[in-house]
Short mmCIF file of C-alpha atoms in Angstrom, two decimals:
data_model
loop_
_atom_site.label_atom_id
_atom_site.label_comp_id
_atom_site.label_asym_id
_atom_site.label_seq_id
_atom_site.Cartn_x
_atom_site.Cartn_y
_atom_site.Cartn_z
CA MET G 1 1.09 6.04 51.91
CA THR G 2 4.57 6.95 50.74
CA ALA G 3 6.75 9.43 52.74
CA PRO G 4 6.74 13.01 51.50
CA HIS G 5 9.46 14.17 49.26
CA ARG G 6 12.06 16.52 50.76
CA ARG G 7 12.19 20.11 49.56
CA THR G 8 13.08 20.90 46.07
CA LEU G 9 16.86 21.07 45.41
CA PRO G 10 18.32 24.37 44.31
CA GLY G 11 18.85 24.55 40.53
CA GLU G 12 16.30 21.82 39.53
CA PRO G 13 14.09 24.11 37.45
CA LEU G 14 17.27 25.79 36.00
CA LEU G 15 18.65 22.52 34.82
CA PHE G 16 15.25 21.63 33.23
CA ALA G 17 15.12 24.96 31.47
CA LEU G 18 18.77 24.72 30.28
CA LEU G 19 18.17 21.21 28.80
CA LEU G 20 15.05 22.50 27.05
CA ALA G 21 17.18 25.41 25.57
CA LEU G 22 19.89 23.02 24.39
CA HIS G 23 17.53 20.63 22.81
CA LEU G 24 15.86 23.56 20.89
CA ALA G 25 19.30 24.71 19.86
CA LEU G 26 19.87 21.55 17.92
CA LEU G 27 16.73 22.35 15.87
CA TRP G 28 17.60 25.92 15.13
CA SER G 29 21.33 25.43 14.38
CA PHE G 30 20.79 23.82 11.02
CA PRO G 31 18.76 24.66 7.98
CA PHE G 32 17.51 21.03 7.71
CA ILE G 33 16.39 18.59 10.30
CA PRO G 34 17.64 15.50 8.48
CA THR G 35 14.90 12.89 9.05
CA GLN G 36 13.92 10.13 6.69
CA ASP G 37 10.17 11.02 6.13
CA GLY G 38 10.40 14.68 7.05
CA PRO G 39 10.90 15.85 3.49
CA GLY G 40 7.83 13.93 2.40
CA HIS G 41 5.76 15.60 5.15
CA GLN G 42 6.94 18.92 3.90
CA ALA G 43 5.97 18.14 0.30
CA VAL G 44 2.54 16.90 1.46
CA ALA G 45 1.99 20.13 3.44
CA PHE G 46 2.90 22.24 0.44
CA ILE G 47 0.52 20.30 -1.89
CA LEU G 48 -2.31 20.79 0.58
CA ARG G 49 -1.62 24.48 0.63
CA GLN G 50 -1.63 24.80 -3.14
CA TYR G 51 -4.24 22.12 -4.12
CA ASP G 52 -7.19 24.49 -4.40
CA GLN G 53 -5.33 27.28 -6.25
CA PRO G 54 -6.82 27.94 -9.72
CA ASP G 55 -3.46 27.37 -11.39
CA ALA G 56 -2.60 24.08 -9.59
CA GLY G 57 -4.10 21.85 -12.19
CA LEU G 58 -1.16 19.64 -12.44
CA LEU G 59 -1.34 18.81 -8.73
CA ARG G 60 -5.01 17.96 -9.01
CA GLN G 61 -4.16 15.69 -11.99
CA TYR G 62 -1.69 13.66 -10.06
CA TYR G 63 -2.97 13.75 -6.48
CA ARG G 64 -6.35 13.05 -4.75
CA LEU G 65 -7.33 14.28 -1.25
CA ASN G 66 -7.95 11.56 1.40
CA GLN G 67 -11.27 12.58 3.04
CA GLU G 68 -10.95 9.89 5.86
CA ALA G 69 -10.64 10.85 9.45
CA LEU G 70 -6.94 9.72 9.63
CA PRO G 71 -5.22 8.96 12.87
CA ASN G 72 -2.02 10.77 11.68
CA TRP G 73 -3.74 13.91 10.53
CA PHE G 74 -2.39 16.23 13.28
CA VAL G 75 1.01 17.27 11.87
CA PHE G 76 -0.30 17.87 8.35
CA PHE G 77 -3.20 20.04 9.65
CA LEU G 78 -0.80 22.20 11.59
CA MET G 79 1.67 22.61 8.71
CA SER G 80 -0.80 23.18 5.96
CA ARG G 81 -3.40 25.25 7.79
CA VAL G 82 -2.58 26.62 11.19
CA LEU G 83 1.01 27.60 10.11
CA SER G 84 0.14 28.53 6.59
CA PHE G 85 1.38 32.09 7.21
CA VAL G 86 4.99 30.90 7.13
CA SER G 87 6.93 28.78 4.59
CA VAL G 88 6.61 25.04 4.89
CA PRO G 89 10.16 24.60 5.98
CA MET G 90 9.74 27.19 8.72
CA ALA G 91 6.48 25.52 9.72
CA GLU G 92 8.31 22.31 10.23
CA LYS G 93 10.85 24.15 12.50
CA ILE G 94 7.98 25.65 14.57
CA LEU G 95 6.21 22.30 14.77
CA LEU G 96 9.22 20.50 16.00
CA THR G 97 9.96 23.31 18.43
CA ALA G 98 6.50 22.66 19.85
CA TYR G 99 7.24 18.95 20.17
CA VAL G 100 10.68 19.42 21.83
CA LEU G 101 9.04 21.68 24.35
CA LEU G 102 5.85 19.68 24.92
CA LEU G 103 7.37 16.21 25.60
CA PRO G 104 9.31 17.04 28.75
CA LEU G 105 6.72 19.56 29.84
CA SER G 106 3.97 16.86 29.43
CA VAL G 107 5.99 14.45 31.49
CA ARG G 108 6.47 17.17 34.12
CA TYR G 109 2.66 17.77 34.11
CA ALA G 110 1.89 14.13 34.71
CA LEU G 111 4.53 13.84 37.42
CA THR G 112 3.21 16.81 39.30
CA ALA G 113 -0.28 15.37 39.02
CA ILE G 114 1.16 12.58 41.19
CA ASP G 115 3.29 14.71 43.53
CA ARG G 116 4.35 18.33 42.90
CA ARG G 117 7.73 17.60 44.24
CA ALA G 118 8.32 14.83 41.79
CA ALA G 119 8.88 17.25 38.93
CA PHE G 120 12.73 16.64 39.09
CA LEU G 121 12.15 13.20 37.39
CA SER G 122 11.04 14.93 34.25
CA ILE G 123 14.83 15.17 33.39
CA LEU G 124 14.55 11.48 32.60
CA SER G 125 12.42 12.36 29.55
CA PHE G 126 15.02 14.29 27.71
CA PRO G 127 16.98 11.26 26.31
CA PHE G 128 13.76 10.21 24.65
CA THR G 129 13.27 13.40 22.68
CA TYR G 130 15.35 12.71 19.58
CA ASN G 131 14.50 9.07 19.42
CA PHE G 132 14.70 6.76 16.50
CA LEU G 133 11.09 7.47 15.57
CA PHE G 134 11.91 11.20 15.46
CA GLN G 135 14.98 10.60 13.27
CA MET G 136 12.71 8.50 11.03
CA GLY G 137 10.42 11.59 10.65
CA PHE G 138 7.47 10.05 12.42
CA PHE G 139 6.37 13.45 13.91
CA ASN G 140 2.81 12.52 14.51
CA PHE G 141 3.99 9.61 16.78
CA CYS G 142 6.35 11.83 18.60
CA PHE G 143 3.58 14.41 19.23
CA SER G 144 1.38 11.57 20.48
CA LEU G 145 3.83 10.89 23.33
CA ALA G 146 3.23 14.39 24.64
CA ALA G 147 -0.50 13.87 24.19
CA PHE G 148 -0.25 10.57 26.10
CA PHE G 149 1.30 12.20 29.11
CA PHE G 150 -1.07 15.15 29.12
CA THR G 151 -4.00 12.79 28.91
CA LEU G 152 -2.76 10.62 31.83
CA GLY G 153 -1.78 13.75 33.77
CA PHE G 154 -5.34 15.17 33.49
CA TRP G 155 -6.84 11.89 34.56
CA LEU G 156 -4.45 11.51 37.51
CA LYS G 157 -5.18 14.99 38.58
CA HIS G 158 -8.99 14.71 38.48
CA GLN G 159 -9.62 10.95 38.92
CA GLU G 160 -11.18 11.41 42.34
CA ARG G 161 -13.97 13.62 40.82
CA MET G 162 -14.63 13.09 37.05
CA THR G 163 -17.58 15.41 36.46
CA PRO G 164 -19.28 15.41 33.02
CA PRO G 165 -17.17 18.45 31.79
CA ARG G 166 -13.96 16.68 32.88
CA ILE G 167 -15.07 13.52 31.03
CA ALA G 168 -15.64 15.67 27.96
CA ALA G 169 -12.21 17.24 28.35
CA LEU G 170 -10.62 13.75 28.84
CA ALA G 171 -12.40 12.66 25.61
CA LEU G 172 -11.00 15.55 23.67
CA LEU G 173 -7.44 14.76 24.98
CA ILE G 174 -7.91 11.11 23.81
CA LEU G 175 -9.06 12.36 20.42
CA TRP G 176 -5.96 14.41 20.24
CA VAL G 177 -3.95 11.18 20.84
CA TYR G 178 -5.98 9.46 17.99
CA PHE G 179 -5.26 12.17 15.48
CA CYS G 180 -1.57 11.84 16.37
CA HIS G 181 -1.19 8.07 16.22
CA PRO G 182 -3.24 4.90 16.62
CA VAL G 183 -0.52 2.91 18.46
CA THR G 184 -0.45 5.60 21.14
CA LEU G 185 -4.18 5.67 21.34
CA VAL G 186 -4.19 1.90 22.16
CA MET G 187 -1.56 2.42 24.88
CA THR G 188 -3.41 5.45 26.30
CA VAL G 189 -6.65 3.50 26.57
CA VAL G 190 -4.71 0.53 28.10
CA ALA G 191 -3.12 2.89 30.67
CA LEU G 192 -6.31 4.57 31.67
CA PHE G 193 -8.17 1.23 31.99
CA SER G 194 -5.32 -0.46 33.83
CA LEU G 195 -4.80 2.32 36.30
CA ALA G 196 -8.42 2.74 37.00
CA GLY G 197 -8.77 -1.01 37.42
CA TRP G 198 -5.84 -1.16 39.78
CA ARG G 199 -7.35 1.58 41.88
CA ARG G 200 -10.48 -0.46 42.04
CA LEU G 201 -8.55 -3.48 43.17
CA VAL G 202 -6.55 -1.78 45.92
CA GLU G 203 -9.62 0.15 47.23
CA LYS G 204 -12.06 -1.55 49.57
CA GLY G 205 -15.72 -1.20 48.67
CA LYS G 206 -18.63 -2.63 46.73
CA LEU G 207 -17.68 -4.10 43.32
CA VAL G 208 -20.32 -2.24 41.21
CA ALA G 209 -19.82 1.08 43.07
CA GLY G 210 -16.04 0.86 42.72
CA ALA G 211 -16.22 0.00 39.03
CA ARG G 212 -18.53 2.92 38.39
CA ARG G 213 -16.34 5.27 40.26
CA TRP G 214 -13.03 4.40 38.62
CA LEU G 215 -13.85 2.86 35.22
CA LEU G 216 -16.91 4.69 33.92
CA ALA G 217 -15.14 7.97 33.11
CA PRO G 218 -12.33 6.38 31.11
CA VAL G 219 -14.65 4.15 29.20
CA LEU G 220 -17.03 7.04 28.25
CA ALA G 221 -14.08 9.27 27.28
CA SER G 222 -12.45 6.64 25.12
CA LEU G 223 -15.51 5.85 23.07
CA PRO G 224 -15.29 8.50 20.36
CA ALA G 225 -11.61 7.78 19.60
CA LEU G 226 -12.19 4.05 19.69
CA VAL G 227 -15.08 4.22 17.19
CA LEU G 228 -12.83 6.21 14.85
CA MET G 229 -10.04 3.81 15.32
CA ALA G 230 -12.35 0.80 14.59
CA SER G 231 -13.35 2.52 11.28
CA PHE G 232 -9.79 3.13 10.30
CA VAL G 233 -8.49 -0.38 11.04
CA GLY G 234 -11.64 -2.05 9.60
CA ARG G 235 -10.96 -0.40 6.18
CA ARG G 236 -7.47 -1.97 6.21
CA ALA G 237 -8.33 -5.43 7.70
CA GLY G 238 -6.81 -7.28 4.73
CA ALA G 239 -3.34 -5.66 5.07
CA ALA G 240 -0.34 -7.95 5.67
CA VAL G 241 0.67 -8.74 9.28
CA SER G 242 4.28 -9.48 10.19
CA MET G 243 6.16 -10.28 13.37
CA LEU G 244 9.65 -9.58 14.54
CA PRO G 245 11.50 -12.63 15.91
CA LEU G 246 11.27 -13.04 19.67
CA TRP G 247 15.18 -12.75 20.08
CA ALA G 248 14.99 -9.30 18.29
CA LYS G 249 12.18 -8.10 20.59
CA VAL G 250 14.23 -9.10 23.61
CA LYS G 251 17.23 -7.30 22.34
CA HIS G 252 15.21 -4.29 21.54
CA LEU G 253 13.56 -3.97 24.88
CA ALA G 254 16.65 -4.84 26.99
CA GLY G 255 18.59 -2.19 25.11
CA LEU G 256 15.84 0.42 24.61
CA TYR G 257 16.76 0.20 20.89
CA SER G 258 14.28 2.85 19.98
CA LEU G 259 16.77 5.45 21.13
CA ALA G 260 19.44 4.17 18.85
CA SER G 261 19.82 6.08 15.55
CA LEU G 262 22.23 7.91 13.24
CA SER G 263 25.35 6.68 15.06
CA ARG G 264 26.29 3.37 16.85
CA TRP G 265 27.42 5.41 19.84
CA THR G 266 23.72 5.77 20.61
CA ILE G 267 23.43 2.12 21.24
CA LEU G 268 25.78 2.65 24.11
CA LEU G 269 24.00 5.70 25.40
CA ALA G 270 20.62 3.85 25.24
CA GLY G 271 22.18 1.04 27.28
CA VAL G 272 23.46 3.40 29.94
CA LEU G 273 19.94 4.83 30.21
CA VAL G 274 18.51 1.34 30.63
CA LEU G 275 21.07 0.70 33.43
CA LEU G 276 19.84 3.94 35.21
CA PHE G 277 16.19 2.76 34.94
CA ALA G 278 17.20 -0.73 36.19
CA VAL G 279 19.04 0.63 39.27
CA LEU G 280 16.12 2.94 40.08
CA THR G 281 13.58 0.08 39.61
CA LEU G 282 15.58 -2.07 42.03
CA VAL G 283 15.88 0.74 44.59
CA CYS G 284 12.11 1.37 44.46
CA LEU G 285 11.24 -2.35 44.77
CA ARG G 286 13.46 -2.64 47.78
CA ALA G 287 11.66 0.36 49.37
CA ARG G 288 8.43 -1.63 48.81
CA ARG G 289 10.15 -4.77 50.47
CA TRP G 290 9.75 -6.52 47.06
CA ARG G 291 5.89 -6.30 47.45
CA PRO G 292 4.64 -3.69 44.98
CA PHE G 293 0.90 -3.64 45.80
CA ALA G 294 0.39 -0.11 46.99
CA ALA G 295 -1.96 2.32 45.09
CA GLY G 296 0.92 3.93 43.22
CA ASP G 297 2.36 0.62 42.07
CA GLY G 298 -0.23 0.50 39.29
CA PHE G 299 2.44 2.22 37.11
CA LEU G 300 4.85 -0.62 37.74
CA TRP G 301 2.22 -3.10 36.60
CA LEU G 302 1.38 -0.88 33.74
CA ALA G 303 4.96 -1.03 32.63
CA ALA G 304 4.77 -4.77 32.72
CA ILE G 305 1.53 -4.74 30.67
CA PHE G 306 3.24 -2.45 28.24
CA ALA G 307 6.11 -4.89 27.92
CA LEU G 308 3.71 -7.80 27.29
CA ILE G 309 1.98 -5.75 24.59
CA PHE G 310 5.35 -5.12 23.00
CA PHE G 311 6.14 -8.87 22.89
CA ALA G 312 2.70 -9.83 21.65
CA ALA G 313 2.24 -7.06 18.97
CA PRO G 314 3.10 -7.58 15.34
CA SER G 315 5.62 -5.41 13.58
CA ASP G 316 3.26 -4.44 10.75
CA LEU G 317 -0.55 -4.20 11.01
CA ALA G 318 -3.32 -2.46 8.96
CA GLY G 319 -0.76 -0.94 6.55
CA GLY G 320 1.32 0.63 9.37
CA GLY G 321 4.83 -0.49 10.29
CA PHE G 322 7.48 -0.02 13.06
CA ILE G 323 4.86 -0.95 15.70
CA ASN G 324 7.33 -2.71 17.88
CA HIS G 325 9.78 0.19 17.67
CA ARG G 326 7.06 2.60 18.96
CA LEU G 327 5.88 0.21 21.68
CA ASN G 328 9.46 -0.19 22.91
CA LEU G 329 9.33 3.20 24.58
CA PHE G 330 6.28 2.84 26.65
CA PRO G 331 7.40 0.50 29.48
CA PHE G 332 10.21 2.97 30.29
CA LEU G 333 7.93 6.04 30.08
CA ALA G 334 5.51 4.32 32.57
CA LEU G 335 8.39 3.68 34.98
CA ILE G 336 9.13 7.41 35.09
CA LEU G 337 5.69 7.96 36.61
CA TRP G 338 6.13 4.95 39.03
CA PHE G 339 9.28 6.52 40.40
CA ALA G 340 7.27 9.65 41.37
CA HIS G 341 5.55 7.55 44.12
CA PHE G 342 8.67 7.26 46.22
CA ASP G 343 10.63 9.48 48.58
CA HIS G 344 14.05 10.07 46.97
CA PRO G 345 16.69 11.63 49.14
CA ALA G 346 18.55 14.68 47.98
CA TRP G 347 21.60 12.76 46.87
CA ARG G 348 19.64 10.35 44.78
CA ARG G 349 17.68 13.13 43.20
CA ARG G 350 20.79 14.95 42.32
CA SER G 351 22.35 11.76 40.88
CA ILE G 352 19.29 11.02 38.76
CA GLN G 353 19.38 14.53 37.27
CA LEU G 354 23.07 14.57 36.62
CA ALA G 355 22.99 11.08 35.04
CA ALA G 356 19.94 11.81 32.91
CA ALA G 357 21.30 15.16 31.81
CA GLY G 358 24.68 13.76 30.94
CA ILE G 359 23.08 11.04 28.77
CA SER G 360 20.93 13.71 27.04
CA LEU G 361 23.83 15.92 26.28
CA ALA G 362 25.82 13.05 24.92
CA PHE G 363 22.90 12.23 22.58
CA LEU G 364 22.89 15.87 21.50
CA GLY G 365 26.62 15.95 20.81
CA VAL G 366 26.41 12.85 18.59
CA PHE G 367 23.36 14.23 16.68
CA ALA G 368 24.87 17.74 16.14
CA GLY G 369 28.09 16.33 14.56
CA LEU G 370 26.08 14.23 12.13
CA TYR G 371 23.41 16.94 11.37
CA ALA G 372 26.27 19.21 10.20
CA ARG G 373 27.60 16.71 7.75
CA ILE G 374 24.12 15.73 6.43
CA ASN G 375 23.08 19.36 6.04
CA ALA G 376 26.01 19.95 3.68
CA ASP G 377 24.79 17.38 1.23
CA LEU G 378 21.12 18.32 1.56
CA ALA G 379 22.00 21.88 0.67
CA ARG G 380 23.51 20.56 -2.61
CA ILE G 381 20.39 18.66 -3.36
CA VAL G 382 18.00 21.62 -2.65
CA ALA G 383 20.35 23.82 -4.73
CA ALA G 384 19.46 21.73 -7.80
CA GLY G 385 15.74 22.77 -7.18
CA ASP G 386 16.66 26.27 -8.31
CA ARG G 387 17.08 24.98 -11.86
CA ILE G 388 13.69 23.28 -12.05
CA GLU G 389 10.77 25.06 -13.51
CA PRO G 390 7.57 25.04 -11.46
CA ASP G 391 4.45 23.06 -12.27
CA ARG G 392 6.61 20.17 -13.67
CA THR G 393 7.11 16.59 -12.58
CA LEU G 394 10.30 15.55 -10.74
CA LEU G 395 11.73 12.11 -10.09
CA PHE G 396 14.30 11.93 -7.28
CA LEU G 397 16.51 8.85 -7.30
CA SER G 398 18.85 8.16 -4.42
CA TYR G 399 21.90 5.95 -4.78
CA ALA G 400 23.11 6.59 -1.20
CA HIS G 401 20.10 6.57 1.13
CA GLN G 402 22.31 6.86 4.27
CA GLY G 403 24.93 9.17 2.72
CA GLU G 404 28.60 8.12 2.46
CA ARG G 405 31.87 8.70 4.14
CA ARG G 406 35.01 9.19 2.19
CA ASP G 407 35.85 5.57 2.42
CA GLY G 408 32.38 4.56 1.08
CA ARG G 409 30.84 3.39 4.32
CA PRO G 410 27.41 4.69 5.21
CA LEU G 411 27.43 7.99 6.96
CA VAL G 412 24.56 7.31 9.38
CA PHE G 413 23.13 4.30 11.21
CA ARG G 414 19.60 2.92 10.95
CA THR G 415 17.86 5.73 9.21
CA GLU G 416 18.07 6.98 5.58
CA PRO G 417 17.92 10.77 5.56
CA PHE G 418 18.57 11.13 1.81
CA LEU G 419 15.93 8.58 0.65
CA HIS G 420 13.14 11.13 0.26
CA ALA G 421 15.23 14.28 0.09
CA GLY G 422 13.51 15.41 -3.21
CA GLY G 423 10.57 16.33 -0.87
CA TYR G 424 12.54 19.43 0.27
CA ILE G 425 12.47 20.77 -3.33
CA ALA G 426 8.73 19.93 -3.66
CA ALA G 427 8.09 21.85 -0.47
CA ARG G 428 9.64 25.06 -1.86
CA LYS G 429 8.31 24.98 -5.41
CA ARG G 430 5.05 23.69 -6.84
CA LEU G 431 6.01 20.34 -8.44
CA VAL G 432 4.66 16.77 -8.66
CA ASP G 433 7.14 14.75 -6.66
CA LEU G 434 6.99 11.30 -8.34
CA SER G 435 9.14 9.92 -5.46
CA LEU G 436 6.63 11.05 -2.72
CA TYR G 437 6.00 7.65 -1.15
CA GLU G 438 3.38 9.10 1.19
CA ALA G 439 1.12 9.55 -1.84
CA SER G 440 1.44 5.83 -2.63
CA GLU G 441 -0.05 4.87 0.76
CA ASN G 442 -3.69 5.10 2.01
CA TYR G 443 -3.08 6.61 5.41
CA PHE G 444 -1.82 10.10 4.48
CA PRO G 445 -3.84 13.28 3.56
CA ILE G 446 -3.23 12.83 -0.24
CA TYR G 447 -2.69 9.87 -2.52
CA PHE G 448 -1.67 9.34 -6.15
CA GLU G 449 -4.24 9.11 -8.92
CA PRO G 450 -4.17 5.38 -9.31
CA ARG G 451 -3.59 5.35 -13.06
CA LEU G 452 -0.58 7.75 -12.64
CA ASP G 453 0.86 6.24 -9.47
CA PRO G 454 4.55 5.95 -10.10
CA TYR G 455 4.97 3.33 -7.39
CA ARG G 456 2.80 1.06 -9.49
CA HIS G 457 3.61 2.00 -13.05
CA LEU G 458 7.17 3.44 -12.95
CA ALA G 459 8.85 1.01 -10.46
CA THR G 460 9.70 -2.39 -11.88
CA VAL G 461 9.70 -4.07 -8.46
CA PRO G 462 7.74 -3.28 -5.30
CA LEU G 463 9.06 0.05 -4.01
CA GLY G 464 11.43 0.11 -6.89
CA ILE G 465 11.83 3.89 -6.70
CA GLU G 466 13.27 3.50 -3.22
CA THR G 467 15.46 0.35 -3.68
CA GLU G 468 19.22 0.89 -3.81
CA PRO G 469 19.83 1.14 -6.76
CA PRO G 470 16.34 2.26 -7.90
CA ARG G 471 14.53 -0.12 -10.34
CA ILE G 472 12.52 2.02 -12.71
CA ASP G 473 11.27 2.03 -16.26
CA LEU G 474 11.01 5.58 -17.52
CA PRO G 475 9.82 4.96 -21.13
CA GLY G 476 7.41 2.30 -19.84
CA TYR G 477 5.86 4.68 -17.37
CA GLN G 478 5.40 7.30 -20.01
CA LYS G 479 3.92 4.81 -22.47
CA ARG G 480 1.54 3.19 -20.00
CA THR G 481 0.25 6.33 -18.35
CA GLY G 482 0.70 9.06 -20.99
CA ALA G 483 2.46 11.08 -18.20
CA ARG G 484 5.82 12.75 -18.62
CA VAL G 485 8.75 12.90 -16.30
CA ASP G 486 10.16 16.35 -16.80
CA TYR G 487 13.14 16.27 -14.50
CA VAL G 488 15.28 13.53 -13.00
CA LEU G 489 17.50 14.24 -10.11
CA ILE G 490 20.18 11.77 -9.06
CA TRP G 491 21.90 11.83 -5.67
CA GLY G 492 24.92 9.96 -4.49
CA LEU G 493 25.86 7.88 -7.56
CA ARG G 494 29.62 7.08 -7.41
CA GLU G 495 31.55 6.53 -10.67
CA ASP G 496 32.39 2.99 -9.71
CA ARG G 497 28.66 2.00 -9.52
CA ARG G 498 27.80 3.17 -13.12
CA SER G 499 28.90 -0.17 -14.51
CA GLU G 500 26.40 -2.10 -12.51
CA PRO G 501 23.61 -3.58 -14.74
CA ALA G 502 20.62 -1.97 -12.99
CA VAL G 503 22.42 1.39 -12.74
CA GLY G 504 23.69 1.35 -16.32
CA GLU G 505 20.33 0.53 -17.74
CA THR G 506 18.70 3.46 -15.89
CA LEU G 507 21.52 5.83 -17.10
CA ARG G 508 21.22 4.77 -20.71
CA ARG G 509 17.40 5.56 -20.66
CA ILE G 510 18.02 8.90 -19.08
CA ALA G 511 20.70 9.80 -21.57
CA ALA G 512 18.34 8.82 -24.47
CA ARG G 513 15.64 11.36 -23.40
CA TYR G 514 17.25 13.84 -21.03
CA GLU G 515 20.00 16.32 -20.94
CA GLU G 516 22.18 17.03 -17.93
CA ILE G 517 21.64 20.73 -16.96
CA TRP G 518 23.35 20.94 -13.63
CA LYS G 519 25.59 18.94 -11.21
CA ALA G 520 27.20 19.66 -7.85
CA GLU G 521 30.91 20.33 -7.81
CA GLU G 522 31.61 17.01 -5.98
CA GLY G 523 29.48 15.19 -8.63
CA LYS G 524 27.06 13.84 -5.92
CA VAL G 525 24.12 15.64 -7.51
CA ASN G 526 23.08 15.42 -11.17
CA LEU G 527 19.98 17.09 -12.57
CA TYR G 528 18.48 16.10 -15.92
CA ARG G 529 15.82 17.80 -17.98
CA ARG G 530 13.77 16.08 -20.61
CA LYS G 531 14.84 17.00 -24.08
CA LYS G 532 12.45 18.96 -26.24
CA THR G 533 10.54 17.05 -28.94
CA GLY G 534 12.86 15.99 -31.69
CA GLU G 535 16.08 16.06 -29.65
CA GLY G 536 15.94 12.34 -28.71
CA PRO G 537 13.96 9.19 -29.10
#
């Protein structure tokens, strides 16, 4: 048994509450949370709200509802149904507020399930809040992290006596994980089975009786979600599989690269956090005399298993991508729970808290500065939406996915917050967003009517709407499908790029059939409306 923790240090709950408040302040300080896929999520939620309205015929013409039990359904259900009493942008704010609260609270819950006096370690979770996946707009995955910790915490709290009602409750928690994200479902099931198996190994007793005691409940509770998972993956068995190079995986894991986004300064901050975890791991191993075979050491071995899965897993599978970027977080999250099994003296606890809080605040400072600059440009894009009539089709074309500084360099690092910015307009006004990439995939709640899918019939190369510059054929799309593109909104096209062949061809086609009706003062945003019949070829 480990030695008991010393009494709680003064100010620990206050520091936790203060960090919660500051992380929430970042959300509520800006009109837009500038993520890459967030605008698309807003547009999908608005479409789902409007889809059954009698006068929403244009939406039903272009979009179909996906009736499958999708593993990333959670966020869309909340935004389109549970929070339907507020606007979609406000629903996103409320939703992300819940995530920012739930992630550290779920870690705190799991830690206290191990030892109530280990709650101070929850400070280590704050640097993970605004991770790369969050900045990409993968909100379902972000919620799945909180679901992961609540599920583990519930099992840790009740593992000694898993009655049928508790098995049912555990099954519901695992289903919550499934409806957030399949990658986290796999990691949750691996965690439960690994920890239960570890308890069976370190506990003396009969083999069958021990297996029944520790493994039966996780197996029964996981079955419903695993059946849904098998059905989802089975329908996409023919999708392409790709792998990251081994050297890239080593670099990503060693540097906790899934915390690096928006600014290259975050690479340094992620590295400092890795150093903190490394020091704590060495300290804890030394306390075990380099023999980590106690009951609580299952979490160290779980972290090692998570690392092996990270190296073995593909980057893309069953139509889903960024798998390694998601898996990159789990070894470190498992270590937080392992640290809870040790007696940390007061000075070490205070050092851990101050270091983690300092790293968290540094992340917030970097993001706040960039959010302010991105919001100014997003406001210009959304302002163009005031000139667009409802129940029309809109094509948004970005020529600066990452934004631009005055010297022409990208404004942000790794993510592309302007790529799908047209979704902000489609979330405020009933429109068909022809740039809505989510409707071109088969794992979101809606999808394009195949014969009108602009990603098939408007783009001239795969994902041509999203390439930089975009590769599209406006007259060809209208000729092949009989559909009309009523408005074209261009973002970020510099004057010196208008002479590029691909850019010039697109502009000539727009000029032949459209008229410019609005542009931002800086010339970064240009809105074109289709000419009336007879005004152009």
